[in-house]
mmCIF file of C-alpha atoms in Angstrom:
data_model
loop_
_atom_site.group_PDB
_atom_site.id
_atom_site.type_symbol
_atom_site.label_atom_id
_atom_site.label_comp_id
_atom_site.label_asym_id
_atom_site.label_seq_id
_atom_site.Cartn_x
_atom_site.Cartn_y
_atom_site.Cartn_z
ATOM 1 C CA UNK A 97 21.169 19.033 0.905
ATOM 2 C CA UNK A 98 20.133 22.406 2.306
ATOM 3 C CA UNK A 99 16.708 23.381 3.312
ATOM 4 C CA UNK A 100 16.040 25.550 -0.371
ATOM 5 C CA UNK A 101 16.589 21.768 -2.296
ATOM 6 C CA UNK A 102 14.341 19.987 0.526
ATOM 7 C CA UNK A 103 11.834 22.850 0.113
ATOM 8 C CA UNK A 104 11.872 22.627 -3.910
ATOM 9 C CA UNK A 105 11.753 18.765 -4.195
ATOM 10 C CA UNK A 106 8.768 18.874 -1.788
ATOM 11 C CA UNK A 107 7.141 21.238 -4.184
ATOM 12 C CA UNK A 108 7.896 19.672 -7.106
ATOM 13 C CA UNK A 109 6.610 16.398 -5.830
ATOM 14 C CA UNK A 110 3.431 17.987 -3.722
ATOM 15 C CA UNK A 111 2.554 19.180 -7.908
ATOM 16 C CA UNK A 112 3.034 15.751 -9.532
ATOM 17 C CA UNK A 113 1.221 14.127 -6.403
ATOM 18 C CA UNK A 114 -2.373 16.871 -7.290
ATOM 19 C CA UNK A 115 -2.132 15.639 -10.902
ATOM 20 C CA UNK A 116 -1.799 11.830 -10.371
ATOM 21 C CA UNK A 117 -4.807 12.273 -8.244
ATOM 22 C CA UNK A 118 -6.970 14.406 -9.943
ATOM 23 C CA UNK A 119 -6.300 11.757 -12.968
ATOM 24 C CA UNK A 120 -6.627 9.045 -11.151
ATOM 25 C CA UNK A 121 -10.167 10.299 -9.692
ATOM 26 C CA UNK A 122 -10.881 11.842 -12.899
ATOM 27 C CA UNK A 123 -10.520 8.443 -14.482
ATOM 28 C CA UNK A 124 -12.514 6.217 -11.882
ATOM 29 C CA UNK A 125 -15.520 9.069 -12.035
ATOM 30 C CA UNK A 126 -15.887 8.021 -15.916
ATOM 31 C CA UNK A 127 -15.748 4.578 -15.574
ATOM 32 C CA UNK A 128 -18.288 4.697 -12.749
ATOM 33 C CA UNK A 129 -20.696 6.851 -14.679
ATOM 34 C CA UNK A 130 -20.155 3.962 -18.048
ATOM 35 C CA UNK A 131 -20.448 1.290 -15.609
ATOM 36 C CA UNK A 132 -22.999 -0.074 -13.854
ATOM 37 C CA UNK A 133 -26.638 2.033 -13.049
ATOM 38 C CA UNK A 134 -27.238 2.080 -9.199
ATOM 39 C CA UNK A 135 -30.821 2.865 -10.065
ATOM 40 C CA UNK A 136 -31.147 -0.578 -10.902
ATOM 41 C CA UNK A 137 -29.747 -1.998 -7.866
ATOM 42 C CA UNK A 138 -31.700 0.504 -5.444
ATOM 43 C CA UNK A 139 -35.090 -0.385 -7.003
ATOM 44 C CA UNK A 140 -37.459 -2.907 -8.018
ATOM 45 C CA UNK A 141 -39.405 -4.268 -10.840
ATOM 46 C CA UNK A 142 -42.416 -2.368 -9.490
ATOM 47 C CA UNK A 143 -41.217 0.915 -9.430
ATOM 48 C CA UNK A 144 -42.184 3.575 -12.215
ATOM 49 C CA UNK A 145 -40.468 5.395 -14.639
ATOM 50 C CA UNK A 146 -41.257 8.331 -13.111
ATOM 51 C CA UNK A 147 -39.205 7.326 -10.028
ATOM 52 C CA UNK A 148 -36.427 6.532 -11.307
ATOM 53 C CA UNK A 149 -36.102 9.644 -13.313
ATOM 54 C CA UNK A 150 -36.585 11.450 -9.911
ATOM 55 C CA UNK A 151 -34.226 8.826 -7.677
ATOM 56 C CA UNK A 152 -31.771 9.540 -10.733
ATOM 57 C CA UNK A 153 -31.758 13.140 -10.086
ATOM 58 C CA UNK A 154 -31.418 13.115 -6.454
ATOM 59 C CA UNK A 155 -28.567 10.652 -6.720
ATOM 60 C CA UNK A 156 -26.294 13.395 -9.425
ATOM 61 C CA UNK A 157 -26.956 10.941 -12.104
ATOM 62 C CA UNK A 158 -29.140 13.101 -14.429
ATOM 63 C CA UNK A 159 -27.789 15.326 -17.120
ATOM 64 C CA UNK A 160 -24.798 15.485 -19.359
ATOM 65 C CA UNK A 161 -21.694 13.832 -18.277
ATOM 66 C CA UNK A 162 -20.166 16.704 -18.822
ATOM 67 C CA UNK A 163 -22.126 18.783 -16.240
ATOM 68 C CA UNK A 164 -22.019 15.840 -13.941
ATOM 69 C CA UNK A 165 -18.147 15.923 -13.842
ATOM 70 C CA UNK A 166 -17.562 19.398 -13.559
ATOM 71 C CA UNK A 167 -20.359 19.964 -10.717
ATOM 72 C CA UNK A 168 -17.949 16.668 -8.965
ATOM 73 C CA UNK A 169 -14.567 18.447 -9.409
ATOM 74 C CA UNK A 170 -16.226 21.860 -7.442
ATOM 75 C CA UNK A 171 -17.892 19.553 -4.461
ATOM 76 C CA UNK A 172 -14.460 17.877 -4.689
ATOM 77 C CA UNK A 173 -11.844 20.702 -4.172
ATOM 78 C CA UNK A 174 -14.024 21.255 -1.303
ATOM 79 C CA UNK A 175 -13.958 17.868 0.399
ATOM 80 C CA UNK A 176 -17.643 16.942 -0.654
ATOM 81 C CA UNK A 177 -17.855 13.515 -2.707
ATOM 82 C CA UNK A 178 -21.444 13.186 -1.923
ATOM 83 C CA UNK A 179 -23.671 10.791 -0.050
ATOM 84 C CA UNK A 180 -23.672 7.274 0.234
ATOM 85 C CA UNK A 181 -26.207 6.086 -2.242
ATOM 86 C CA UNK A 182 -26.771 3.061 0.301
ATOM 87 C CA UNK A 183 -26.129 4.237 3.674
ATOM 88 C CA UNK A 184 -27.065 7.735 2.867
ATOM 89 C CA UNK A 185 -24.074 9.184 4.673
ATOM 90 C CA UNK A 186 -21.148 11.340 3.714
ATOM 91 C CA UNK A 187 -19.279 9.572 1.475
ATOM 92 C CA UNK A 188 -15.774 10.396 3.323
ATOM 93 C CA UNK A 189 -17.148 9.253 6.634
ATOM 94 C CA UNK A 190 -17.709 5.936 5.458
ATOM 95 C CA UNK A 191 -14.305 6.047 3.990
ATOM 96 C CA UNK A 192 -13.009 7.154 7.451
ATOM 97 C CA UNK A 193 -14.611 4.771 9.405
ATOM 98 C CA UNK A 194 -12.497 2.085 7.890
ATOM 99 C CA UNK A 195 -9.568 3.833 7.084
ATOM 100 C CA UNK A 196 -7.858 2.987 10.386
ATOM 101 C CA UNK A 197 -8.543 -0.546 10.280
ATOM 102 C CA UNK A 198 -6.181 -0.121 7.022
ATOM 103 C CA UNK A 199 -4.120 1.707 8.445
ATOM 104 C CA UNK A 200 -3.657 -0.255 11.251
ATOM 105 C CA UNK A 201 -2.850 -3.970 9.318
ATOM 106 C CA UNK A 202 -0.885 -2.185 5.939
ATOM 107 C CA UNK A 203 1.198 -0.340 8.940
ATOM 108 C CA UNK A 204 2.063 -4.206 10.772
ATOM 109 C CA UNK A 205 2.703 -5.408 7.451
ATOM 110 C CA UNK A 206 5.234 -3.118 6.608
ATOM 111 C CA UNK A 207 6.812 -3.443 9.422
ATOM 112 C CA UNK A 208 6.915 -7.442 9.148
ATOM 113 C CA UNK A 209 8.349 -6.754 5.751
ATOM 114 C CA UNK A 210 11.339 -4.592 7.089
ATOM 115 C CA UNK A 211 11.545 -6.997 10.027
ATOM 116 C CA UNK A 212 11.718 -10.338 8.329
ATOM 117 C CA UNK A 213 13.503 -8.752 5.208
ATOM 118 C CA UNK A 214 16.624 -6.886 5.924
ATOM 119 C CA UNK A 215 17.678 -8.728 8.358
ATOM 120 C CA UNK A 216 17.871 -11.554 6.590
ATOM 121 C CA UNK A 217 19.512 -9.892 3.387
ATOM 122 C CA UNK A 218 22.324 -9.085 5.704
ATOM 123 C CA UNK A 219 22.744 -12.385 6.785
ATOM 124 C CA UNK A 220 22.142 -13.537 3.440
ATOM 125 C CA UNK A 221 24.834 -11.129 2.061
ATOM 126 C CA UNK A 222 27.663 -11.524 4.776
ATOM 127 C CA UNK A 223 27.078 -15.550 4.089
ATOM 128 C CA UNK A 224 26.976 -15.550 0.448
ATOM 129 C CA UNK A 225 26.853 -18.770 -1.215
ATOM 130 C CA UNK A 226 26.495 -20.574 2.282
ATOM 131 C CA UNK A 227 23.278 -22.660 2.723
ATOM 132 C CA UNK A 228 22.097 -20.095 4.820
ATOM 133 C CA UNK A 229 22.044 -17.465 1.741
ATOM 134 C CA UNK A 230 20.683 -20.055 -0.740
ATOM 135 C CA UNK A 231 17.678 -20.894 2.172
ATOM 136 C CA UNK A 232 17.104 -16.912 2.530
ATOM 137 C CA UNK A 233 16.985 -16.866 -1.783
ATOM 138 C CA UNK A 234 15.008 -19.576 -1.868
ATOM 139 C CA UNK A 235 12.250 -18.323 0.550
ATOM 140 C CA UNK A 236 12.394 -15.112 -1.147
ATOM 141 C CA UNK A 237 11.771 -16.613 -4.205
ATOM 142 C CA UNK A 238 8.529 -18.631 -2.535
ATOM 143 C CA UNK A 239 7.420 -15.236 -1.239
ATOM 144 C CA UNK A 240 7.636 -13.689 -4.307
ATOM 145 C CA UNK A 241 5.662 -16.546 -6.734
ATOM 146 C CA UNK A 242 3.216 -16.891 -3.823
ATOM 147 C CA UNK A 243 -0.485 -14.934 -4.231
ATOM 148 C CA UNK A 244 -1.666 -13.617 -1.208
ATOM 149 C CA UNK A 245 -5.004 -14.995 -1.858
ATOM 150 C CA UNK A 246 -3.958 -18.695 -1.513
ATOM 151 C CA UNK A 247 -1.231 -17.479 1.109
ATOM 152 C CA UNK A 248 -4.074 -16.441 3.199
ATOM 153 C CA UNK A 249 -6.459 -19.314 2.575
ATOM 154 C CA UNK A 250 -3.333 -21.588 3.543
ATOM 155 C CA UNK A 251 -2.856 -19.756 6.494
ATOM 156 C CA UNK A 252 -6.657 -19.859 7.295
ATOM 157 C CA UNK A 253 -6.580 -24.047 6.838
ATOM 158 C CA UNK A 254 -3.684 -24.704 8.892
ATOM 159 C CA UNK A 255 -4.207 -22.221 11.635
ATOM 160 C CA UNK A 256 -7.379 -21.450 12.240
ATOM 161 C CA UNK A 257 -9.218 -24.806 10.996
ATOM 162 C CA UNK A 258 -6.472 -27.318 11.821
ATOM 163 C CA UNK A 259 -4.830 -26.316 14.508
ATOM 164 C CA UNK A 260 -7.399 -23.539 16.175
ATOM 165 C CA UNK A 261 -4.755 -21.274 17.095
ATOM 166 C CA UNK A 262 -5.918 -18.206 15.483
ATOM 167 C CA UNK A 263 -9.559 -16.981 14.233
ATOM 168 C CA UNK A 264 -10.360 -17.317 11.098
ATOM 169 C CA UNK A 265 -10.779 -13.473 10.088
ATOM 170 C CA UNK A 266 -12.570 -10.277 11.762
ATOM 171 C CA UNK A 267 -10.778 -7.863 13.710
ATOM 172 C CA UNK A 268 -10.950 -7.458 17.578
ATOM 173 C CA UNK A 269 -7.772 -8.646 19.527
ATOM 174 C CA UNK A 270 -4.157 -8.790 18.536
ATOM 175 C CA UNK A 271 -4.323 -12.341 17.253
ATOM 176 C CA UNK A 272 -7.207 -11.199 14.545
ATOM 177 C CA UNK A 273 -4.281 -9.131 12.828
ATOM 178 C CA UNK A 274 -1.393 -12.121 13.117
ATOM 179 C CA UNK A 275 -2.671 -13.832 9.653
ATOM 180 C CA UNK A 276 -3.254 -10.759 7.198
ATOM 181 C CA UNK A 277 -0.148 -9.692 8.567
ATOM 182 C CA UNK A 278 2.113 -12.203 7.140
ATOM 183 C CA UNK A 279 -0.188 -12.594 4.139
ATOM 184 C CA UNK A 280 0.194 -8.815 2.870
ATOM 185 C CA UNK A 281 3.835 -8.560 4.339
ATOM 186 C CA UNK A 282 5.173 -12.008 2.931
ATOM 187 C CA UNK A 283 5.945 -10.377 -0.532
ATOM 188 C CA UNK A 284 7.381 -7.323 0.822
ATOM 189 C CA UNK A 285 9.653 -8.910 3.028
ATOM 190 C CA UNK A 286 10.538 -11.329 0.364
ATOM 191 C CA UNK A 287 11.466 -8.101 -2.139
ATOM 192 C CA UNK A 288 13.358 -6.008 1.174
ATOM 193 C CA UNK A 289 15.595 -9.128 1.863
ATOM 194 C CA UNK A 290 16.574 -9.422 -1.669
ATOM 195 C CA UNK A 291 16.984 -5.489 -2.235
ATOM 196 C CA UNK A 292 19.256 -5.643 1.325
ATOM 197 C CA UNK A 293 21.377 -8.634 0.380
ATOM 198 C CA UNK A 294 22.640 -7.197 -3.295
ATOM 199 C CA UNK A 295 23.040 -3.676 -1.647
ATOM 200 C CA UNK A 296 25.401 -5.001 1.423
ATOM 201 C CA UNK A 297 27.122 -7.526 -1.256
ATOM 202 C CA UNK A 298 28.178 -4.087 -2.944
ATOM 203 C CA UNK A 299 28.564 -2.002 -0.152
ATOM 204 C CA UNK A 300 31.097 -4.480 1.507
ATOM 205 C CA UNK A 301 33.166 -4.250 -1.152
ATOM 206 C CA UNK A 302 33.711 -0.861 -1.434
ATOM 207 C CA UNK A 303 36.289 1.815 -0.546
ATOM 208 C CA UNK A 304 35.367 3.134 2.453
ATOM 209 C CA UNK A 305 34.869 -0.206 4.092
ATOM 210 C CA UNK A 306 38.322 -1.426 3.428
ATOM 211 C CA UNK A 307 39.231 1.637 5.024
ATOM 212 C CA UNK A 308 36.889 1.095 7.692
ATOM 213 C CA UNK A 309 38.522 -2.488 8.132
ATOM 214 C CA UNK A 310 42.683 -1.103 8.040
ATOM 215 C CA UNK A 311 41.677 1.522 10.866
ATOM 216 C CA UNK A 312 40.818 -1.710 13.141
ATOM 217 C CA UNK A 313 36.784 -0.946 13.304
ATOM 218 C CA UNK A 314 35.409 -3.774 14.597
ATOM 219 C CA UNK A 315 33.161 -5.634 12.112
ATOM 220 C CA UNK A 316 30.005 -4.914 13.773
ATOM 221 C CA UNK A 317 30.472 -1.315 13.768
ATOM 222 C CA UNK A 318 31.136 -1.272 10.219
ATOM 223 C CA UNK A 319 28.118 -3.638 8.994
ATOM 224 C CA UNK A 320 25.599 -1.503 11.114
ATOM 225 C CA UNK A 321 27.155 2.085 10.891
ATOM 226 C CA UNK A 322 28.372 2.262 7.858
ATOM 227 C CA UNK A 323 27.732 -0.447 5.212
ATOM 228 C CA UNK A 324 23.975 -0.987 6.279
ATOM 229 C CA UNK A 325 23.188 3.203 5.771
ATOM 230 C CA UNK A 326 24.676 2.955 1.970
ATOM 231 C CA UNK A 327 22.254 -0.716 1.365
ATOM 232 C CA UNK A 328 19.545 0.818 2.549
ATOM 233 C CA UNK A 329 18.708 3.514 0.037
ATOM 234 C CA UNK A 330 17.625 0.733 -2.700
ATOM 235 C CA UNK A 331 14.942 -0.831 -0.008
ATOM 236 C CA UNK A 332 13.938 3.377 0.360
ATOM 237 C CA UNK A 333 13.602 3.836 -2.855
ATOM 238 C CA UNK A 334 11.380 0.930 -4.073
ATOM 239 C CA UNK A 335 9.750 1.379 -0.024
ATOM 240 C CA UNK A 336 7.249 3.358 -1.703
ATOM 241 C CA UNK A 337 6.088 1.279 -4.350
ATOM 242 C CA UNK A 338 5.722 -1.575 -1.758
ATOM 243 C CA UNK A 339 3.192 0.797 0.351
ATOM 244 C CA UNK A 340 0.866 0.971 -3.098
ATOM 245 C CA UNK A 341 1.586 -2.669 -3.303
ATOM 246 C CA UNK A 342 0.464 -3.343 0.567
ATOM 247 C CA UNK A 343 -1.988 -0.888 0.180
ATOM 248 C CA UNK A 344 -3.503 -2.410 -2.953
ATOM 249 C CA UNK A 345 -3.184 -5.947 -1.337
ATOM 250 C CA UNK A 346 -5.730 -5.056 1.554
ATOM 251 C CA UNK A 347 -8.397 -5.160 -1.134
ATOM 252 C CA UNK A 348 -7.671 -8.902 -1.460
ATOM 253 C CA UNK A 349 -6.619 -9.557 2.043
ATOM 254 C CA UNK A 350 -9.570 -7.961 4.075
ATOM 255 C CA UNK A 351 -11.635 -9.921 1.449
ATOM 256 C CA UNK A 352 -9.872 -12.992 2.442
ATOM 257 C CA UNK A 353 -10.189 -12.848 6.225
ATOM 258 C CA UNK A 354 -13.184 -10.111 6.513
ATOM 259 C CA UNK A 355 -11.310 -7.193 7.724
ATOM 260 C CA UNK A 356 -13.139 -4.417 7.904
ATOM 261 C CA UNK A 357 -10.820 -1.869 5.997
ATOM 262 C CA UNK A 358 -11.429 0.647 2.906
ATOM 263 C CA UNK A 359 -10.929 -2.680 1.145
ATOM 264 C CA UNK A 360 -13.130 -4.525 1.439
ATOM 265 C CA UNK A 361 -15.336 -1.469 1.515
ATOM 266 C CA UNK A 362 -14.399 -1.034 -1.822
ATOM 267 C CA UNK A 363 -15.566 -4.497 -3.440
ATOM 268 C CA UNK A 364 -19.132 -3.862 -1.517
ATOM 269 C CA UNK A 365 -19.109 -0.536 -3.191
ATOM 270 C CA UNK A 366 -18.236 -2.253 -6.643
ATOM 271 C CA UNK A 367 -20.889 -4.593 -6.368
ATOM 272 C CA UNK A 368 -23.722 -2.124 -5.028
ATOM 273 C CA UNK A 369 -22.608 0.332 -7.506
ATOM 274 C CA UNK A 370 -21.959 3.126 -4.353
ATOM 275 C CA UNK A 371 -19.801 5.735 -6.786
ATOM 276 C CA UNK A 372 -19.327 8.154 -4.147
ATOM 277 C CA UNK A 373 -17.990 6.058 -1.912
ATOM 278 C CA UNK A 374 -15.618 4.352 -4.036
ATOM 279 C CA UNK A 375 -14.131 7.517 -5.342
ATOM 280 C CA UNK A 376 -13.956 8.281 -1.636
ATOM 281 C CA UNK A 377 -11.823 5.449 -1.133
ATOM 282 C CA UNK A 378 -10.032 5.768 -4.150
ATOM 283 C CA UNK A 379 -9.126 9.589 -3.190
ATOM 284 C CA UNK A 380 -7.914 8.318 0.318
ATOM 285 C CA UNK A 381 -5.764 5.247 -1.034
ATOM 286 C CA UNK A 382 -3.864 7.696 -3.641
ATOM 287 C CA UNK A 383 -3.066 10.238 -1.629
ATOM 288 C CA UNK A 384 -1.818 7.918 0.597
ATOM 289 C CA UNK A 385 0.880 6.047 -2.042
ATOM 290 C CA UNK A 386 1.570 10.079 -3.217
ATOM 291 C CA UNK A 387 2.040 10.768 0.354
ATOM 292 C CA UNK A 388 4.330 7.834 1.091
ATOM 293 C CA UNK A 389 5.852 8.463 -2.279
ATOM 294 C CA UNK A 390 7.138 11.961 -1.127
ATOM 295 C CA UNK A 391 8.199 11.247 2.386
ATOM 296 C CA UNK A 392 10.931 8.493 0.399
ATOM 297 C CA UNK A 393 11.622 11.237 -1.774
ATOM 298 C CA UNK A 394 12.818 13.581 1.600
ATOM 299 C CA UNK A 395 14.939 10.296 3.179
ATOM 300 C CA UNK A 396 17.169 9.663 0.692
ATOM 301 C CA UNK A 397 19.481 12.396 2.231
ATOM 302 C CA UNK A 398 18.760 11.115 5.705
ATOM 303 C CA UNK A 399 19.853 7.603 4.874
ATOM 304 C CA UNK A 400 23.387 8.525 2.465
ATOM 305 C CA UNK A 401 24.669 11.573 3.402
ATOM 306 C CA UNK A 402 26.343 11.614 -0.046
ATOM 307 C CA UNK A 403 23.215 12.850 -1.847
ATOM 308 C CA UNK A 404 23.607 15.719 0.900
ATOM 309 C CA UNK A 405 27.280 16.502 -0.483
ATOM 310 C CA UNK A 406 26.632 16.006 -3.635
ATOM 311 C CA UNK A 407 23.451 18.618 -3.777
ATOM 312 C CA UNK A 408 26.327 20.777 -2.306
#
């Protein structure tokens, strides 16, 4: 795949990235503005009709819809969502203040997903129908059916309250990370290892590995070098749908063991009715999955050099 066909599908997929999230905002701005009135929540039985007119006007709220949403798409296209109806702040800020602590646990779930997952879907696949591939199906399984909110109160009774090996949520020291880790990664591992054990079972039967096999390659060399590229491109391909999942699973998980992330920032928002804020962190977590989206899009080519020849 030359650098014109890289160039083009990045363009074509930068495009449908800017409309997904100018929808997606578009959409959440609405249902904000039908939902509920922060007025109500920022003041009190005692204060006057008059105030609340002028509180309304400070906050954007007064006026046509209409006018309201196109005066938010020009503050928008420039990076301005507005103050923090609570804190007072830029709305972004607040959004960045958490957005590492995000970062940081959907990042060590993914890689406890690729960890625990592909390795065992090539174990699972070069043992087929041994009890060690029905034990790797049948935790997959159990990873799949599992929610993440039990998952992590399970986790939270056993090892933090049981045993007292680990805290039972904040953030602070590696072992504060340990338990939302497996909780958001559990289900991603669960869908690499069974994505990795169908694509090997293929792969190994293929062509190119008998040939591999009647030029004397050792095994190894032809699992890792060869088979393993060619399984991989189904785990790429759905990678990017399990970073939305993950992504979408901190809102739970940070709930769950009070990690301070966009997250749970975004259920506080909910509650307090803080609409610049959440379509702050609604803004951030789509162009993230868009962004994640389009860097699978570029490694299909890195991981099977045939979509290189055949873009030739």
């Amino acid at each position: 795949m030359g650098a014109q066909s890289i160039s083009a599908i990045l363009i074509s997929r930068l495009l449908q990235g800017i409309l997904v999230v100018f929808l997606v905002v578009s959409i959440v701005f609405l249902v904000s503005r039908l939902a509920r009135n922060p007025v109500e929540y920022l003041t009190t039985d005692e204060t006057t009709a008059e105030e609340k007119e002028l509180l309304k006007e400070q906050l954007g709220l007064s006026g046509p819809i209409g006018i309201q949403y196109v005066n938010f798409l020009i503050d928008a296209v420039q990076l301005d969502l507005g103050n923090s109806f609570i804190s007072a702040r830029p709305a972004l800020s607040e959004v960045g203040s958490r957005a590492s602590k995000t970062l940081q646990l959907g990042a060590a779930a993914l890689v406890f997903s690729m960890v625990l997952g592909i390795p065992l879907g090539i174990i699972a696949a070069l043992r087929r129908a041994s009890p060690t591939d029905w034990l790797a199906r049948l935790l997959a399984v159990l990873g799949q059916a599992t929610p993440n909110f039990w998952l992590g109160l399970m986790l939270i009774f056993f090892f933090s309250v049981q045993l007292d090996l680990m805290p039972t949520g904040g953030s602070g020291g590696v072992e504060h990370i340990v338990l939302p880790t497996i909780t958001l990664g559990l289900l991603s591992s669960a869908v690499s290892m069974r994505l990795t054990r169908s694509g090997m079972i293929d792969v190994m039967n293929t062509d190119f590995v008998r040939t591999a096999r009647a030029k004397g390659l050792r095994e190894s060399t032809i699992i890792w070098r060869h088979a393993l590229r060619h399984a991989l491109l189904p785990v790429a391909t759905i990678l990017g749908i399990q970073v939305g999942y993950l992504i979408a699973g901190t809102i739970i998980v940070e709930q769950v063991f009070a990690w301070p992330g966009i997250g749970r920032l975004m259920l506080h928002t909910i509650t307090v009715g803080d609409f610049p804020v959440l379509i702050a962190a609604i803004l951030v977590i789509s162009t993230s999955i868009v962004v994640a989206n389009i860097l699978v899009d570029i490694s299909y080519p890195i991981i099977d050099p045939r979509i290189r020849a055949g873009a030739r």
